[in-house]
PDB file of C-alpha atoms and ligand atoms in Angstrom:
ATOM      1  CA  UNK A   1      -2.486 -35.192  -0.507  1.00  0.00           C
ATOM      2  CA  UNK A   2      -1.000 -33.104  -3.233  1.00  0.00           C
ATOM      3  CA  UNK A   3       1.078 -34.952  -5.788  1.00  0.00           C
ATOM      4  CA  UNK A   4       4.115 -33.904  -7.717  1.00  0.00           C
ATOM      5  CA  UNK A   5       3.037 -32.043 -10.824  1.00  0.00           C
ATOM      6  CA  UNK A   6      -0.491 -31.365  -9.585  1.00  0.00           C
ATOM      7  CA  UNK A   7      -1.318 -27.654  -9.929  1.00  0.00           C
ATOM      8  CA  UNK A   8      -1.812 -25.704  -6.703  1.00  0.00           C
ATOM      9  CA  UNK A   9      -5.000 -23.751  -6.096  1.00  0.00           C
ATOM     10  CA  UNK A  10      -2.857 -20.645  -6.601  1.00  0.00           C
ATOM     11  CA  UNK A  11      -1.974 -21.836 -10.110  1.00  0.00           C
ATOM     12  CA  UNK A  12      -5.564 -22.824 -10.862  1.00  0.00           C
ATOM     13  CA  UNK A  13      -6.863 -19.382  -9.906  1.00  0.00           C
ATOM     14  CA  UNK A  14      -4.409 -17.759 -12.318  1.00  0.00           C
ATOM     15  CA  UNK A  15      -1.455 -16.921 -10.060  1.00  0.00           C
ATOM     16  CA  UNK A  16      -0.928 -13.389  -8.778  1.00  0.00           C
ATOM     17  CA  UNK A  17      -3.030 -11.792 -11.526  1.00  0.00           C
ATOM     18  CA  UNK A  18      -6.036 -14.025 -10.798  1.00  0.00           C
ATOM     19  CA  UNK A  19      -5.690 -13.572  -7.030  1.00  0.00           C
ATOM     20  CA  UNK A  20      -5.425  -9.792  -7.376  1.00  0.00           C
ATOM     21  CA  UNK A  21      -8.480  -9.716  -9.674  1.00  0.00           C
ATOM     22  CA  UNK A  22     -10.514 -11.640  -7.079  1.00  0.00           C
ATOM     23  CA  UNK A  23      -9.430  -9.368  -4.219  1.00  0.00           C
ATOM     24  CA  UNK A  24     -10.130  -6.226  -6.266  1.00  0.00           C
ATOM     25  CA  UNK A  25     -13.606  -7.456  -7.184  1.00  0.00           C
ATOM     26  CA  UNK A  26     -14.275  -8.378  -3.544  1.00  0.00           C
ATOM     27  CA  UNK A  27     -13.452  -4.879  -2.287  1.00  0.00           C
ATOM     28  CA  UNK A  28     -15.127  -3.156  -5.264  1.00  0.00           C
ATOM     29  CA  UNK A  29     -18.335  -4.989  -4.376  1.00  0.00           C
ATOM     30  CA  UNK A  30     -17.963  -4.139  -0.693  1.00  0.00           C
ATOM     31  CA  UNK A  31     -17.736  -0.480  -1.718  1.00  0.00           C
ATOM     32  CA  UNK A  32     -20.523  -0.556  -4.309  1.00  0.00           C
ATOM     33  CA  UNK A  33     -23.247  -2.838  -2.984  1.00  0.00           C
ATOM     34  CA  UNK A  34     -25.464  -1.432  -0.253  1.00  0.00           C
ATOM     35  CA  UNK A  35     -26.102  -4.996   0.961  1.00  0.00           C
ATOM     36  CA  UNK A  36     -22.488  -5.149   2.202  1.00  0.00           C
ATOM     37  CA  UNK A  37     -22.701  -1.791   3.998  1.00  0.00           C
ATOM     38  CA  UNK A  38     -22.275  -3.262   7.498  1.00  0.00           C
ATOM     39  CA  UNK A  39     -19.119  -5.043   6.357  1.00  0.00           C
ATOM     40  CA  UNK A  40     -17.809  -1.940   4.592  1.00  0.00           C
ATOM     41  CA  UNK A  41     -18.349   0.150   7.731  1.00  0.00           C
ATOM     42  CA  UNK A  42     -15.897  -2.023   9.703  1.00  0.00           C
ATOM     43  CA  UNK A  43     -13.110  -1.142   7.251  1.00  0.00           C
ATOM     44  CA  UNK A  44     -11.010   2.024   6.922  1.00  0.00           C
ATOM     45  CA  UNK A  45     -12.253   4.863   4.689  1.00  0.00           C
ATOM     46  CA  UNK A  46      -9.802   3.886   1.975  1.00  0.00           C
ATOM     47  CA  UNK A  47      -9.551   0.203   1.099  1.00  0.00           C
ATOM     48  CA  UNK A  48      -6.117   0.361  -0.543  1.00  0.00           C
ATOM     49  CA  UNK A  49      -4.316  -1.156   2.452  1.00  0.00           C
ATOM     50  CA  UNK A  50      -6.987  -3.824   2.915  1.00  0.00           C
ATOM     51  CA  UNK A  51      -6.689  -4.799  -0.756  1.00  0.00           C
ATOM     52  CA  UNK A  52      -2.921  -5.211  -0.535  1.00  0.00           C
ATOM     53  CA  UNK A  53      -3.043  -7.183   2.705  1.00  0.00           C
ATOM     54  CA  UNK A  54      -5.731  -9.607   1.566  1.00  0.00           C
ATOM     55  CA  UNK A  55      -3.924 -10.065  -1.754  1.00  0.00           C
ATOM     56  CA  UNK A  56      -0.584 -10.779  -0.040  1.00  0.00           C
ATOM     57  CA  UNK A  57      -2.250 -13.111   2.432  1.00  0.00           C
ATOM     58  CA  UNK A  58      -4.239 -15.078  -0.156  1.00  0.00           C
ATOM     59  CA  UNK A  59      -1.189 -15.641  -2.377  1.00  0.00           C
ATOM     60  CA  UNK A  60       0.390 -17.672   0.454  1.00  0.00           C
ATOM     61  CA  UNK A  61      -2.864 -19.213   1.695  1.00  0.00           C
ATOM     62  CA  UNK A  62      -3.598 -20.559  -1.801  1.00  0.00           C
ATOM     63  CA  UNK A  63      -0.167 -22.142  -2.116  1.00  0.00           C
ATOM     64  CA  UNK A  64       1.748 -19.353  -3.851  1.00  0.00           C
ATOM     65  CA  UNK A  65       4.434 -16.903  -2.659  1.00  0.00           C
ATOM     66  CA  UNK A  66       4.409 -15.969   1.038  1.00  0.00           C
ATOM     67  CA  UNK A  67       4.150 -12.199   0.508  1.00  0.00           C
ATOM     68  CA  UNK A  68       2.203 -11.592   3.707  1.00  0.00           C
ATOM     69  CA  UNK A  69       4.486 -13.491   6.097  1.00  0.00           C
ATOM     70  CA  UNK A  70       7.568 -12.039   4.366  1.00  0.00           C
ATOM     71  CA  UNK A  71       6.290  -8.586   5.360  1.00  0.00           C
ATOM     72  CA  UNK A  72       4.486  -9.114   8.648  1.00  0.00           C
ATOM     73  CA  UNK A  73       5.444 -12.539  10.007  1.00  0.00           C
ATOM     74  CA  UNK A  74       2.768 -14.949  11.198  1.00  0.00           C
ATOM     75  CA  UNK A  75      -0.697 -13.676  10.133  1.00  0.00           C
ATOM     76  CA  UNK A  76      -2.338 -14.263  13.564  1.00  0.00           C
ATOM     77  CA  UNK A  77      -5.588 -13.659  11.708  1.00  0.00           C
ATOM     78  CA  UNK A  78      -7.936 -14.251  14.593  1.00  0.00           C
ATOM     79  CA  UNK A  79      -6.047 -11.872  16.861  1.00  0.00           C
ATOM     80  CA  UNK A  80      -5.901  -9.243  14.115  1.00  0.00           C
ATOM     81  CA  UNK A  81      -9.697  -9.425  13.747  1.00  0.00           C
ATOM     82  CA  UNK A  82     -10.424  -9.029  17.470  1.00  0.00           C
ATOM     83  CA  UNK A  83     -10.814  -5.226  17.243  1.00  0.00           C
ATOM     84  CA  UNK A  84     -13.809  -5.814  14.929  1.00  0.00           C
ATOM     85  CA  UNK A  85     -17.085  -7.242  16.214  1.00  0.00           C
ATOM     86  CA  UNK A  86     -17.598 -10.323  14.014  1.00  0.00           C
ATOM     87  CA  UNK A  87     -20.675 -12.477  14.512  1.00  0.00           C
ATOM     88  CA  UNK A  88     -22.755 -14.680  12.231  1.00  0.00           C
ATOM     89  CA  UNK A  89     -24.091 -11.669  10.326  1.00  0.00           C
ATOM     90  CA  UNK A  90     -20.591 -10.370   9.499  1.00  0.00           C
ATOM     91  CA  UNK A  91     -19.393 -13.876   8.576  1.00  0.00           C
ATOM     92  CA  UNK A  92     -22.336 -14.330   6.206  1.00  0.00           C
ATOM     93  CA  UNK A  93     -21.804 -10.912   4.602  1.00  0.00           C
ATOM     94  CA  UNK A  94     -18.097 -11.601   4.103  1.00  0.00           C
ATOM     95  CA  UNK A  95     -18.927 -14.973   2.508  1.00  0.00           C
ATOM     96  CA  UNK A  96     -21.656 -13.505   0.272  1.00  0.00           C
ATOM     97  CA  UNK A  97     -19.318 -10.763  -0.927  1.00  0.00           C
ATOM     98  CA  UNK A  98     -16.555 -13.294  -1.646  1.00  0.00           C
ATOM     99  CA  UNK A  99     -18.966 -15.703  -3.399  1.00  0.00           C
ATOM    100  CA  UNK A 100     -20.215 -12.867  -5.615  1.00  0.00           C
ATOM    101  CA  UNK A 101     -16.629 -11.802  -6.333  1.00  0.00           C
ATOM    102  CA  UNK A 102     -15.724 -15.393  -7.316  1.00  0.00           C
ATOM    103  CA  UNK A 103     -18.730 -15.606  -9.663  1.00  0.00           C
ATOM    104  CA  UNK A 104     -17.931 -12.282 -11.269  1.00  0.00           C
ATOM    105  CA  UNK A 105     -14.222 -13.072 -11.639  1.00  0.00           C
ATOM    106  CA  UNK A 106     -15.272 -16.133 -13.627  1.00  0.00           C
ATOM    107  CA  UNK A 107     -13.430 -18.565 -11.407  1.00  0.00           C
ATOM    108  CA  UNK A 108     -14.058 -22.146 -12.441  1.00  0.00           C
ATOM    109  CA  UNK A 109     -17.179 -23.415 -10.654  1.00  0.00           C
ATOM    110  CA  UNK A 110     -15.591 -26.483  -9.038  1.00  0.00           C
ATOM    111  CA  UNK A 111     -12.678 -24.379  -7.815  1.00  0.00           C
ATOM    112  CA  UNK A 112     -15.053 -21.711  -6.452  1.00  0.00           C
ATOM    113  CA  UNK A 113     -16.936 -24.377  -4.522  1.00  0.00           C
ATOM    114  CA  UNK A 114     -13.719 -25.759  -3.052  1.00  0.00           C
ATOM    115  CA  UNK A 115     -12.572 -22.245  -2.131  1.00  0.00           C
ATOM    116  CA  UNK A 116     -15.926 -21.342  -0.577  1.00  0.00           C
ATOM    117  CA  UNK A 117     -15.540 -24.236   1.875  1.00  0.00           C
ATOM    118  CA  UNK A 118     -12.028 -23.142   2.824  1.00  0.00           C
ATOM    119  CA  UNK A 119     -13.074 -19.474   3.142  1.00  0.00           C
ATOM    120  CA  UNK A 120     -16.020 -20.483   5.290  1.00  0.00           C
ATOM    121  CA  UNK A 121     -13.787 -22.328   7.756  1.00  0.00           C
ATOM    122  CA  UNK A 122     -11.568 -19.284   8.155  1.00  0.00           C
ATOM    123  CA  UNK A 123     -14.470 -16.813   8.293  1.00  0.00           C
ATOM    124  CA  UNK A 124     -16.230 -18.868  10.958  1.00  0.00           C
ATOM    125  CA  UNK A 125     -13.033 -19.077  13.014  1.00  0.00           C
ATOM    126  CA  UNK A 126     -12.905 -15.246  12.963  1.00  0.00           C
ATOM    127  CA  UNK A 127     -16.168 -14.920  14.920  1.00  0.00           C
ATOM    128  CA  UNK A 128     -15.561 -13.220  18.244  1.00  0.00           C
ATOM    129  CA  UNK A 129     -19.073 -12.529  19.485  1.00  0.00           C
ATOM    130  CA  UNK A 130     -22.471 -14.226  19.394  1.00  0.00           C
ATOM    131  CA  UNK A 131     -25.214 -13.343  16.905  1.00  0.00           C
TER     132      UNK A 131
HETATM  133  C1  HEM B 201     -15.645 -13.169   8.944  1.00  0.00           C
HETATM  134  C2  HEM B 201     -15.794 -11.945   8.453  1.00  0.00           C
HETATM  135  C3  HEM B 201     -14.647 -10.985   8.301  1.00  0.00           C
HETATM  136  C4  HEM B 201     -14.697  -9.659   8.611  1.00  0.00           C
HETATM  137  C5  HEM B 201     -15.909  -8.897   9.128  1.00  0.00           C
HETATM  138  C6  HEM B 201     -13.374  -9.114   8.332  1.00  0.00           C
HETATM  139  C7  HEM B 201     -13.009  -7.793   8.530  1.00  0.00           C
HETATM  140  C8  HEM B 201     -11.742  -7.298   8.432  1.00  0.00           C
HETATM  141  C9  HEM B 201     -11.347  -5.942   8.744  1.00  0.00           C
HETATM  142  C10 HEM B 201     -12.295  -4.840   9.187  1.00  0.00           C
HETATM  143  C11 HEM B 201     -10.020  -5.842   8.541  1.00  0.00           C
HETATM  144  C12 HEM B 201      -9.125  -4.590   8.703  1.00  0.00           C
HETATM  145  C13 HEM B 201      -8.868  -3.995   7.338  1.00  0.00           C
HETATM  146  C14 HEM B 201      -7.698  -3.045   7.312  1.00  0.00           C
HETATM  147  O1  HEM B 201      -6.970  -2.901   8.301  1.00  0.00           O
HETATM  148  O2  HEM B 201      -7.479  -2.446   6.239  1.00  0.00           O
HETATM  149  C15 HEM B 201      -9.552  -7.147   8.118  1.00  0.00           C
HETATM  150  C16 HEM B 201      -8.246  -7.451   7.822  1.00  0.00           C
HETATM  151  C17 HEM B 201      -7.851  -8.629   7.261  1.00  0.00           C
HETATM  152  N1  HEM B 201      -8.635  -9.696   6.954  1.00  0.00           N
HETATM  153 FE1  HEM B 201     -10.569  -9.909   7.430  1.00  0.00          FE
HETATM  154  N2  HEM B 201     -12.560 -10.114   7.867  1.00  0.00           N
HETATM  155  C18 HEM B 201     -13.288 -11.271   7.821  1.00  0.00           C
HETATM  156  C19 HEM B 201     -12.855 -12.483   7.347  1.00  0.00           C
HETATM  157  C20 HEM B 201     -11.622 -12.713   6.784  1.00  0.00           C
HETATM  158  C21 HEM B 201     -11.213 -13.938   6.151  1.00  0.00           C
HETATM  159  C22 HEM B 201     -12.125 -15.162   5.977  1.00  0.00           C
HETATM  160  C23 HEM B 201      -9.934 -13.763   5.738  1.00  0.00           C
HETATM  161  C24 HEM B 201      -9.010 -14.696   5.008  1.00  0.00           C
HETATM  162  C25 HEM B 201      -9.409 -15.702   4.266  1.00  0.00           C
HETATM  163  C26 HEM B 201      -9.521 -12.432   6.120  1.00  0.00           C
HETATM  164  C27 HEM B 201      -8.281 -11.879   5.906  1.00  0.00           C
HETATM  165  C28 HEM B 201      -7.854 -10.659   6.362  1.00  0.00           C
HETATM  166  C29 HEM B 201      -6.472 -10.173   6.292  1.00  0.00           C
HETATM  167  C30 HEM B 201      -5.285 -10.911   5.722  1.00  0.00           C
HETATM  168  C31 HEM B 201      -6.470  -8.897   6.866  1.00  0.00           C
HETATM  169  C32 HEM B 201      -5.265  -7.981   7.079  1.00  0.00           C
HETATM  170  C33 HEM B 201      -4.724  -8.237   8.483  1.00  0.00           C
HETATM  171  C34 HEM B 201      -3.643  -7.250   8.877  1.00  0.00           C
HETATM  172  O3  HEM B 201      -2.469  -7.454   8.511  1.00  0.00           O
HETATM  173  O4  HEM B 201      -3.955  -6.253   9.540  1.00  0.00           O
HETATM  174  N3  HEM B 201     -10.563 -11.824   6.752  1.00  0.00           N
HETATM  175  N4  HEM B 201     -10.621  -8.006   8.050  1.00  0.00           N
END
């Protein structure tokens, strides 16, 4: 239970600036690192729209402003991922890319661990095929 005066995860990550920095690092790595090539190939040729959407979504998901729902309504994340074949391999690549982005954005270790668990739950829920 969160208590009055306790900082939200959004505040602990550094608000909009910290969230944007994490999202930018995540997509920079997806673009740069050959290891994430399979993940990159699922995305559009330019990542600008993906960056904005993940940034808007995470702001709300982390307890900050609801930029995503203000623009698009309910995220319906699982439905929005159905056009992409997501199995264990894609989930693991997404997690590895996000874990690397968290390390390189110098997010506090305890916070990164807490976030990794939450990201994992969502990433696993996005699976829509075996393997
Ligand atoms: C499990 C592995 C995942 C894969 C392979 C994946 C892949 C993708 C792809 C290809 C897109 C479309 C990008 C675009 O239209 O520009 C997308 C959109 C999105 N993803 Fe993921 N994703 C994964 C997990 C996640 C997780 C864990 C989150 C949130 C914590 C997330 C949040 C989003 C959001 C907010 C969008 C934009 C949805 C929209 O409005 O169209 N994704 N994802």
